PDB file of C-alpha atoms in Angstrom:
ATOM      1  CA  UNK A  21     -24.006   1.691 -15.634  1.00  0.00           C
ATOM      2  CA  UNK A  22     -27.527   3.113 -15.831  1.00  0.00           C
ATOM      3  CA  UNK A  23     -26.510   6.042 -13.616  1.00  0.00           C
ATOM      4  CA  UNK A  24     -23.458   6.795 -15.767  1.00  0.00           C
ATOM      5  CA  UNK A  25     -25.455   6.661 -19.007  1.00  0.00           C
ATOM      6  CA  UNK A  26     -28.243   8.817 -17.533  1.00  0.00           C
ATOM      7  CA  UNK A  27     -25.740  11.372 -16.255  1.00  0.00           C
ATOM      8  CA  UNK A  28     -23.970  11.493 -19.623  1.00  0.00           C
ATOM      9  CA  UNK A  29     -27.225  12.015 -21.502  1.00  0.00           C
ATOM     10  CA  UNK A  30     -28.462  14.698 -19.096  1.00  0.00           C
ATOM     11  CA  UNK A  31     -25.113  16.467 -18.966  1.00  0.00           C
ATOM     12  CA  UNK A  32     -24.681  16.587 -22.735  1.00  0.00           C
ATOM     13  CA  UNK A  33     -28.296  17.557 -23.309  1.00  0.00           C
ATOM     14  CA  UNK A  34     -28.230  20.336 -20.721  1.00  0.00           C
ATOM     15  CA  UNK A  35     -25.214  21.977 -22.363  1.00  0.00           C
ATOM     16  CA  UNK A  36     -27.024  22.107 -25.708  1.00  0.00           C
ATOM     17  CA  UNK A  37     -30.372  23.146 -24.221  1.00  0.00           C
ATOM     18  CA  UNK A  38     -28.821  25.939 -22.154  1.00  0.00           C
ATOM     19  CA  UNK A  39     -26.863  27.225 -25.139  1.00  0.00           C
ATOM     20  CA  UNK A  40     -30.120  27.492 -27.123  1.00  0.00           C
ATOM     21  CA  UNK A  41     -31.984  28.941 -24.134  1.00  0.00           C
ATOM     22  CA  UNK A  42     -29.410  31.715 -23.697  1.00  0.00           C
ATOM     23  CA  UNK A  43     -29.888  32.690 -27.340  1.00  0.00           C
ATOM     24  CA  UNK A  44     -33.545  33.502 -26.617  1.00  0.00           C
ATOM     25  CA  UNK A  45     -33.238  34.371 -22.901  1.00  0.00           C
ATOM     26  CA  UNK A  46     -29.777  35.914 -22.331  1.00  0.00           C
ATOM     27  CA  UNK A  47     -29.958  35.839 -18.541  1.00  0.00           C
ATOM     28  CA  UNK A  48     -27.611  33.003 -17.458  1.00  0.00           C
ATOM     29  CA  UNK A  49     -27.961  33.197 -13.679  1.00  0.00           C
ATOM     30  CA  UNK A  50     -31.723  33.742 -13.782  1.00  0.00           C
ATOM     31  CA  UNK A  51     -32.139  30.721 -16.066  1.00  0.00           C
ATOM     32  CA  UNK A  52     -30.114  28.550 -13.680  1.00  0.00           C
ATOM     33  CA  UNK A  53     -32.096  29.828 -10.681  1.00  0.00           C
ATOM     34  CA  UNK A  54     -35.363  28.787 -12.323  1.00  0.00           C
ATOM     35  CA  UNK A  55     -33.897  25.351 -13.036  1.00  0.00           C
ATOM     36  CA  UNK A  56     -32.917  24.981  -9.369  1.00  0.00           C
ATOM     37  CA  UNK A  57     -36.376  26.051  -8.249  1.00  0.00           C
ATOM     38  CA  UNK A  58     -37.919  23.510 -10.626  1.00  0.00           C
ATOM     39  CA  UNK A  59     -35.888  20.701  -9.058  1.00  0.00           C
ATOM     40  CA  UNK A  60     -36.976  21.794  -5.582  1.00  0.00           C
ATOM     41  CA  UNK A  61     -40.608  21.929  -6.703  1.00  0.00           C
ATOM     42  CA  UNK A  62     -40.302  18.411  -8.138  1.00  0.00           C
ATOM     43  CA  UNK A  63     -38.933  17.114  -4.838  1.00  0.00           C
ATOM     44  CA  UNK A  64     -41.549  18.864  -2.708  1.00  0.00           C
ATOM     45  CA  UNK A  65     -44.428  17.674  -4.888  1.00  0.00           C
ATOM     46  CA  UNK A  66     -43.096  14.142  -4.866  1.00  0.00           C
ATOM     47  CA  UNK A  67     -42.815  14.237  -1.103  1.00  0.00           C
ATOM     48  CA  UNK A  68     -46.250  15.850  -0.639  1.00  0.00           C
ATOM     49  CA  UNK A  69     -47.920  13.100  -2.696  1.00  0.00           C
ATOM     50  CA  UNK A  70     -45.903  10.396  -0.900  1.00  0.00           C
ATOM     51  CA  UNK A  71     -44.102   9.398  -4.097  1.00  0.00           C
ATOM     52  CA  UNK A  72     -40.619   9.785  -2.617  1.00  0.00           C
ATOM     53  CA  UNK A  73     -38.846  10.055   0.699  1.00  0.00           C
ATOM     54  CA  UNK A  74     -36.750  13.144   1.428  1.00  0.00           C
ATOM     55  CA  UNK A  75     -34.231  13.735   4.199  1.00  0.00           C
ATOM     56  CA  UNK A  76     -35.229  16.489   6.644  1.00  0.00           C
ATOM     57  CA  UNK A  77     -33.441  19.839   6.685  1.00  0.00           C
ATOM     58  CA  UNK A  78     -30.911  19.631   9.534  1.00  0.00           C
ATOM     59  CA  UNK A  79     -28.278  22.229  10.381  1.00  0.00           C
ATOM     60  CA  UNK A  80     -25.496  19.676  10.726  1.00  0.00           C
ATOM     61  CA  UNK A  81     -26.221  18.589   7.147  1.00  0.00           C
ATOM     62  CA  UNK A  82     -26.258  22.176   5.908  1.00  0.00           C
ATOM     63  CA  UNK A  83     -22.732  23.004   7.076  1.00  0.00           C
ATOM     64  CA  UNK A  84     -20.877  20.375   4.978  1.00  0.00           C
ATOM     65  CA  UNK A  85     -22.897  21.380   1.948  1.00  0.00           C
ATOM     66  CA  UNK A  86     -22.035  25.091   2.163  1.00  0.00           C
ATOM     67  CA  UNK A  87     -18.585  24.773   0.555  1.00  0.00           C
ATOM     68  CA  UNK A  88     -19.966  22.346  -1.997  1.00  0.00           C
ATOM     69  CA  UNK A  89     -22.762  24.790  -2.787  1.00  0.00           C
ATOM     70  CA  UNK A  90     -20.264  27.597  -3.369  1.00  0.00           C
ATOM     71  CA  UNK A  91     -18.361  25.378  -5.808  1.00  0.00           C
ATOM     72  CA  UNK A  92     -21.630  24.231  -7.396  1.00  0.00           C
ATOM     73  CA  UNK A  93     -22.833  27.796  -7.896  1.00  0.00           C
ATOM     74  CA  UNK A  94     -19.495  28.984  -9.274  1.00  0.00           C
ATOM     75  CA  UNK A  95     -19.351  25.976 -11.582  1.00  0.00           C
ATOM     76  CA  UNK A  96     -22.824  26.591 -12.970  1.00  0.00           C
ATOM     77  CA  UNK A  97     -22.075  30.301 -13.391  1.00  0.00           C
ATOM     78  CA  UNK A  98     -18.800  29.619 -15.205  1.00  0.00           C
ATOM     79  CA  UNK A  99     -20.594  27.075 -17.373  1.00  0.00           C
ATOM     80  CA  UNK A 100     -23.276  29.553 -18.405  1.00  0.00           C
ATOM     81  CA  UNK A 101     -20.711  32.302 -19.008  1.00  0.00           C
ATOM     82  CA  UNK A 102     -18.712  29.891 -21.152  1.00  0.00           C
ATOM     83  CA  UNK A 103     -21.811  28.991 -23.140  1.00  0.00           C
ATOM     84  CA  UNK A 104     -22.692  32.646 -23.648  1.00  0.00           C
ATOM     85  CA  UNK A 105     -19.179  33.569 -24.838  1.00  0.00           C
ATOM     86  CA  UNK A 106     -17.882  30.343 -26.426  1.00  0.00           C
ATOM     87  CA  UNK A 107     -19.288  27.593 -28.612  1.00  0.00           C
ATOM     88  CA  UNK A 108     -20.722  24.346 -27.268  1.00  0.00           C
ATOM     89  CA  UNK A 109     -17.782  22.294 -28.518  1.00  0.00           C
ATOM     90  CA  UNK A 110     -15.339  24.255 -26.363  1.00  0.00           C
ATOM     91  CA  UNK A 111     -17.387  23.690 -23.206  1.00  0.00           C
ATOM     92  CA  UNK A 112     -17.731  19.958 -23.939  1.00  0.00           C
ATOM     93  CA  UNK A 113     -13.981  19.563 -24.546  1.00  0.00           C
ATOM     94  CA  UNK A 114     -13.064  21.310 -21.310  1.00  0.00           C
ATOM     95  CA  UNK A 115     -15.636  19.294 -19.397  1.00  0.00           C
ATOM     96  CA  UNK A 116     -14.101  16.120 -20.828  1.00  0.00           C
ATOM     97  CA  UNK A 117     -10.819  17.072 -19.143  1.00  0.00           C
ATOM     98  CA  UNK A 118     -12.438  16.983 -15.697  1.00  0.00           C
ATOM     99  CA  UNK A 119     -11.658  13.266 -15.009  1.00  0.00           C
ATOM    100  CA  UNK A 120      -7.950  14.061 -15.341  1.00  0.00           C
ATOM    101  CA  UNK A 121      -8.080  16.646 -12.537  1.00  0.00           C
ATOM    102  CA  UNK A 122     -10.590  14.685 -10.447  1.00  0.00           C
ATOM    103  CA  UNK A 123      -8.297  11.645 -10.410  1.00  0.00           C
ATOM    104  CA  UNK A 124      -5.482  13.849  -9.067  1.00  0.00           C
ATOM    105  CA  UNK A 125      -7.763  15.448  -6.438  1.00  0.00           C
ATOM    106  CA  UNK A 126      -9.044  12.014  -5.412  1.00  0.00           C
ATOM    107  CA  UNK A 127      -5.562  10.673  -4.782  1.00  0.00           C
ATOM    108  CA  UNK A 128      -4.248  13.856  -3.152  1.00  0.00           C
ATOM    109  CA  UNK A 129      -7.127  14.785  -0.855  1.00  0.00           C
ATOM    110  CA  UNK A 130      -9.397  11.737  -0.530  1.00  0.00           C
ATOM    111  CA  UNK A 131      -6.784   9.002  -0.110  1.00  0.00           C
ATOM    112  CA  UNK A 132      -7.835   7.089  -3.207  1.00  0.00           C
ATOM    113  CA  UNK A 133      -5.406   5.147  -5.377  1.00  0.00           C
ATOM    114  CA  UNK A 134      -3.605   6.899  -8.199  1.00  0.00           C
ATOM    115  CA  UNK A 135      -4.747   5.859 -11.698  1.00  0.00           C
ATOM    116  CA  UNK A 136      -2.993   2.843 -13.173  1.00  0.00           C
ATOM    117  CA  UNK A 137      -0.732   3.174 -16.202  1.00  0.00           C
ATOM    118  CA  UNK A 138      -3.610   2.038 -18.379  1.00  0.00           C
ATOM    119  CA  UNK A 139      -5.874   4.722 -16.897  1.00  0.00           C
ATOM    120  CA  UNK A 140      -3.180   7.377 -17.324  1.00  0.00           C
ATOM    121  CA  UNK A 141      -2.947   6.340 -20.964  1.00  0.00           C
ATOM    122  CA  UNK A 142      -6.688   6.781 -21.440  1.00  0.00           C
ATOM    123  CA  UNK A 143      -6.648  10.156 -19.679  1.00  0.00           C
ATOM    124  CA  UNK A 144      -3.696  11.242 -21.826  1.00  0.00           C
ATOM    125  CA  UNK A 145      -5.688  10.471 -24.963  1.00  0.00           C
ATOM    126  CA  UNK A 146      -8.419  12.827 -23.715  1.00  0.00           C
ATOM    127  CA  UNK A 147      -5.820  15.526 -23.019  1.00  0.00           C
ATOM    128  CA  UNK A 148      -4.263  15.110 -26.476  1.00  0.00           C
ATOM    129  CA  UNK A 149      -7.729  15.359 -28.017  1.00  0.00           C
ATOM    130  CA  UNK A 150      -8.368  18.616 -26.173  1.00  0.00           C
ATOM    131  CA  UNK A 151      -4.984  19.962 -27.332  1.00  0.00           C
ATOM    132  CA  UNK A 152      -5.785  19.011 -30.908  1.00  0.00           C
ATOM    133  CA  UNK A 153      -9.143  20.771 -30.653  1.00  0.00           C
ATOM    134  CA  UNK A 154      -7.538  23.967 -29.337  1.00  0.00           C
ATOM    135  CA  UNK A 155      -5.012  23.992 -32.179  1.00  0.00           C
ATOM    136  CA  UNK A 156      -7.812  23.903 -34.747  1.00  0.00           C
ATOM    137  CA  UNK A 157     -10.328  26.090 -32.899  1.00  0.00           C
ATOM    138  CA  UNK A 158     -10.951  29.293 -34.854  1.00  0.00           C
ATOM    139  CA  UNK A 159     -11.922  31.184 -31.700  1.00  0.00           C
ATOM    140  CA  UNK A 160      -8.640  30.237 -30.027  1.00  0.00           C
ATOM    141  CA  UNK A 161      -6.663  31.228 -33.114  1.00  0.00           C
ATOM    142  CA  UNK A 162      -8.238  34.697 -33.213  1.00  0.00           C
ATOM    143  CA  UNK A 163      -8.505  35.451 -29.463  1.00  0.00           C
ATOM    144  CA  UNK A 164      -5.700  33.343 -27.989  1.00  0.00           C
ATOM    145  CA  UNK A 165      -5.864  32.195 -24.364  1.00  0.00           C
ATOM    146  CA  UNK A 166      -8.485  34.855 -23.607  1.00  0.00           C
ATOM    147  CA  UNK A 167     -11.055  32.701 -25.406  1.00  0.00           C
ATOM    148  CA  UNK A 168     -10.544  29.954 -22.833  1.00  0.00           C
ATOM    149  CA  UNK A 169     -10.622  31.933 -19.576  1.00  0.00           C
ATOM    150  CA  UNK A 170     -14.177  30.998 -18.574  1.00  0.00           C
ATOM    151  CA  UNK A 171     -13.955  27.364 -19.805  1.00  0.00           C
ATOM    152  CA  UNK A 172     -10.711  26.948 -17.809  1.00  0.00           C
ATOM    153  CA  UNK A 173     -12.310  28.360 -14.659  1.00  0.00           C
ATOM    154  CA  UNK A 174     -15.262  26.044 -15.271  1.00  0.00           C
ATOM    155  CA  UNK A 175     -12.922  23.040 -15.550  1.00  0.00           C
ATOM    156  CA  UNK A 176     -11.143  23.686 -12.246  1.00  0.00           C
ATOM    157  CA  UNK A 177     -14.324  24.504 -10.332  1.00  0.00           C
ATOM    158  CA  UNK A 178     -16.296  21.444 -11.462  1.00  0.00           C
ATOM    159  CA  UNK A 179     -13.287  19.181 -10.832  1.00  0.00           C
ATOM    160  CA  UNK A 180     -13.133  20.411  -7.239  1.00  0.00           C
ATOM    161  CA  UNK A 181     -16.919  20.138  -6.992  1.00  0.00           C
ATOM    162  CA  UNK A 182     -16.909  16.511  -8.154  1.00  0.00           C
ATOM    163  CA  UNK A 183     -14.122  15.468  -5.797  1.00  0.00           C
ATOM    164  CA  UNK A 184     -15.592  17.296  -2.796  1.00  0.00           C
ATOM    165  CA  UNK A 185     -19.074  16.053  -3.684  1.00  0.00           C
ATOM    166  CA  UNK A 186     -17.895  12.455  -3.389  1.00  0.00           C
ATOM    167  CA  UNK A 187     -16.466  13.246   0.038  1.00  0.00           C
ATOM    168  CA  UNK A 188     -19.778  14.730   1.193  1.00  0.00           C
ATOM    169  CA  UNK A 189     -21.863  11.812  -0.071  1.00  0.00           C
ATOM    170  CA  UNK A 190     -19.626   9.339   1.739  1.00  0.00           C
ATOM    171  CA  UNK A 191     -19.386  11.466   4.903  1.00  0.00           C
ATOM    172  CA  UNK A 192     -22.913  12.843   5.349  1.00  0.00           C
ATOM    173  CA  UNK A 193     -25.379  10.204   6.489  1.00  0.00           C
ATOM    174  CA  UNK A 194     -28.399  10.859   4.282  1.00  0.00           C
ATOM    175  CA  UNK A 195     -30.946   8.121   3.748  1.00  0.00           C
ATOM    176  CA  UNK A 196     -32.400   9.140   0.373  1.00  0.00           C
ATOM    177  CA  UNK A 197     -31.191  10.193  -3.065  1.00  0.00           C
ATOM    178  CA  UNK A 198     -33.490  13.222  -2.973  1.00  0.00           C
ATOM    179  CA  UNK A 199     -31.729  14.595   0.104  1.00  0.00           C
ATOM    180  CA  UNK A 200     -28.444  15.618  -1.578  1.00  0.00           C
ATOM    181  CA  UNK A 201     -30.354  16.973  -4.581  1.00  0.00           C
ATOM    182  CA  UNK A 202     -32.581  19.078  -2.324  1.00  0.00           C
ATOM    183  CA  UNK A 203     -29.695  20.467  -0.252  1.00  0.00           C
ATOM    184  CA  UNK A 204     -27.644  21.350  -3.326  1.00  0.00           C
ATOM    185  CA  UNK A 205     -30.492  23.153  -5.078  1.00  0.00           C
ATOM    186  CA  UNK A 206     -31.818  24.770  -1.903  1.00  0.00           C
ATOM    187  CA  UNK A 207     -28.443  26.292  -1.040  1.00  0.00           C
ATOM    188  CA  UNK A 208     -27.519  26.981  -4.652  1.00  0.00           C
ATOM    189  CA  UNK A 209     -30.147  29.457  -5.790  1.00  0.00           C
ATOM    190  CA  UNK A 210     -29.363  32.424  -3.462  1.00  0.00           C
ATOM    191  CA  UNK A 211     -25.794  32.756  -4.840  1.00  0.00           C
ATOM    192  CA  UNK A 212     -27.151  32.526  -8.383  1.00  0.00           C
ATOM    193  CA  UNK A 213     -29.492  35.463  -7.723  1.00  0.00           C
ATOM    194  CA  UNK A 214     -26.482  37.386  -6.389  1.00  0.00           C
ATOM    195  CA  UNK A 215     -24.571  36.560  -9.593  1.00  0.00           C
ATOM    196  CA  UNK A 216     -27.551  37.794 -11.600  1.00  0.00           C
ATOM    197  CA  UNK A 217     -27.479  41.114  -9.774  1.00  0.00           C
ATOM    198  CA  UNK A 218     -23.719  41.480 -10.164  1.00  0.00           C
ATOM    199  CA  UNK A 219     -23.984  40.736 -13.870  1.00  0.00           C
ATOM    200  CA  UNK A 220     -26.730  43.296 -14.490  1.00  0.00           C
ATOM    201  CA  UNK A 221     -29.242  40.659 -15.536  1.00  0.00           C
ATOM    202  CA  UNK A 222     -32.173  42.252 -13.690  1.00  0.00           C
ATOM    203  CA  UNK A 223     -31.699  45.555 -15.517  1.00  0.00           C
ATOM    204  CA  UNK A 224     -31.299  43.758 -18.831  1.00  0.00           C
ATOM    205  CA  UNK A 225     -34.437  41.711 -18.195  1.00  0.00           C
ATOM    206  CA  UNK A 226     -36.446  44.804 -17.240  1.00  0.00           C
ATOM    207  CA  UNK A 227     -35.246  46.709 -20.306  1.00  0.00           C
ATOM    208  CA  UNK A 228     -36.074  43.806 -22.608  1.00  0.00           C
ATOM    209  CA  UNK A 229     -39.591  43.430 -21.192  1.00  0.00           C
ATOM    210  CA  UNK A 230     -40.184  47.200 -21.369  1.00  0.00           C
ATOM    211  CA  UNK A 231     -38.996  47.248 -24.960  1.00  0.00           C
ATOM    212  CA  UNK A 232     -41.379  44.449 -25.959  1.00  0.00           C
ATOM    213  CA  UNK A 233     -44.293  46.188 -24.224  1.00  0.00           C
ATOM    214  CA  UNK A 234     -43.491  49.492 -25.934  1.00  0.00           C
ATOM    215  CA  UNK A 235     -43.263  47.770 -29.303  1.00  0.00           C
ATOM    216  CA  UNK A 236     -46.617  46.064 -28.774  1.00  0.00           C
ATOM    217  CA  UNK A 237     -45.200  42.565 -29.121  1.00  0.00           C
ATOM    218  CA  UNK A 238     -47.571  39.696 -28.404  1.00  0.00           C
ATOM    219  CA  UNK A 239     -45.238  37.847 -26.032  1.00  0.00           C
ATOM    220  CA  UNK A 240     -43.126  39.261 -23.215  1.00  0.00           C
ATOM    221  CA  UNK A 241     -40.675  36.397 -23.737  1.00  0.00           C
ATOM    222  CA  UNK A 242     -39.966  34.321 -26.851  1.00  0.00           C
ATOM    223  CA  UNK A 243     -42.161  31.176 -26.706  1.00  0.00           C
ATOM    224  CA  UNK A 244     -39.265  29.073 -27.991  1.00  0.00           C
ATOM    225  CA  UNK A 245     -37.109  30.363 -25.156  1.00  0.00           C
ATOM    226  CA  UNK A 246     -39.762  29.489 -22.565  1.00  0.00           C
ATOM    227  CA  UNK A 247     -40.143  25.994 -24.028  1.00  0.00           C
ATOM    228  CA  UNK A 248     -36.377  25.457 -23.893  1.00  0.00           C
ATOM    229  CA  UNK A 249     -36.383  26.751 -20.322  1.00  0.00           C
ATOM    230  CA  UNK A 250     -38.925  24.095 -19.337  1.00  0.00           C
ATOM    231  CA  UNK A 251     -36.867  21.409 -21.083  1.00  0.00           C
ATOM    232  CA  UNK A 252     -33.794  22.653 -19.210  1.00  0.00           C
ATOM    233  CA  UNK A 253     -35.666  22.380 -15.913  1.00  0.00           C
ATOM    234  CA  UNK A 254     -36.528  18.735 -16.630  1.00  0.00           C
ATOM    235  CA  UNK A 255     -33.006  17.830 -17.718  1.00  0.00           C
ATOM    236  CA  UNK A 256     -31.483  19.818 -14.850  1.00  0.00           C
ATOM    237  CA  UNK A 257     -33.527  17.816 -12.339  1.00  0.00           C
ATOM    238  CA  UNK A 258     -32.384  14.632 -14.063  1.00  0.00           C
ATOM    239  CA  UNK A 259     -28.721  15.597 -13.832  1.00  0.00           C
ATOM    240  CA  UNK A 260     -29.139  16.274 -10.114  1.00  0.00           C
ATOM    241  CA  UNK A 261     -30.375  12.735  -9.450  1.00  0.00           C
ATOM    242  CA  UNK A 262     -28.106  10.893 -11.874  1.00  0.00           C
ATOM    243  CA  UNK A 263     -25.060  12.860 -10.669  1.00  0.00           C
TER     244      UNK A 263
END
């Protein structure tokens, strides 16, 4: 129960924090990369000061995590794109639909039992709530299905990620909780830097910094944005462990 509550709090908080961070620092993939680096730094410092045990980096552990890392990176990227183009409510509603797809993936690919009639009823209530939200969403009414392209991609990617992640955790013999967190973040940041390059974030960042220097501004980056970035790093590390 504590893990579920912690994950819920971190997940909901990170959506809000990242939405605010992107308002001040509109570089989605770069922001996520810094959050991944922060989690790795936390793990390495904890291990260096003998505060936590961490599984060693072994090639046979890396291979199963590669596909998961691709899904993780795509999921984070779709999440940040959704936040930059849609409102927070839309992202939360689509994320709430994930248990519906995960339950299907679990039964189809992992050999788990199908949800009971009572569970299907609960999942149907979530689906009806999402439908009701879409019917009253101003963005959907003005843009149609185009408004939900990135949130829909995000939904399918994170549903696959959750189902496959459970398979990895049960199939890869790691001894510590920090091990999966380290592998995910270690393998996740190179793709995010590639996404940043493909999305033109480096050029945008350079132009923004140059503009602030030319205008004689006191700060190269908004202090509020940097503070939110630090908060996102803390919450992002928390979601790695609780997840």
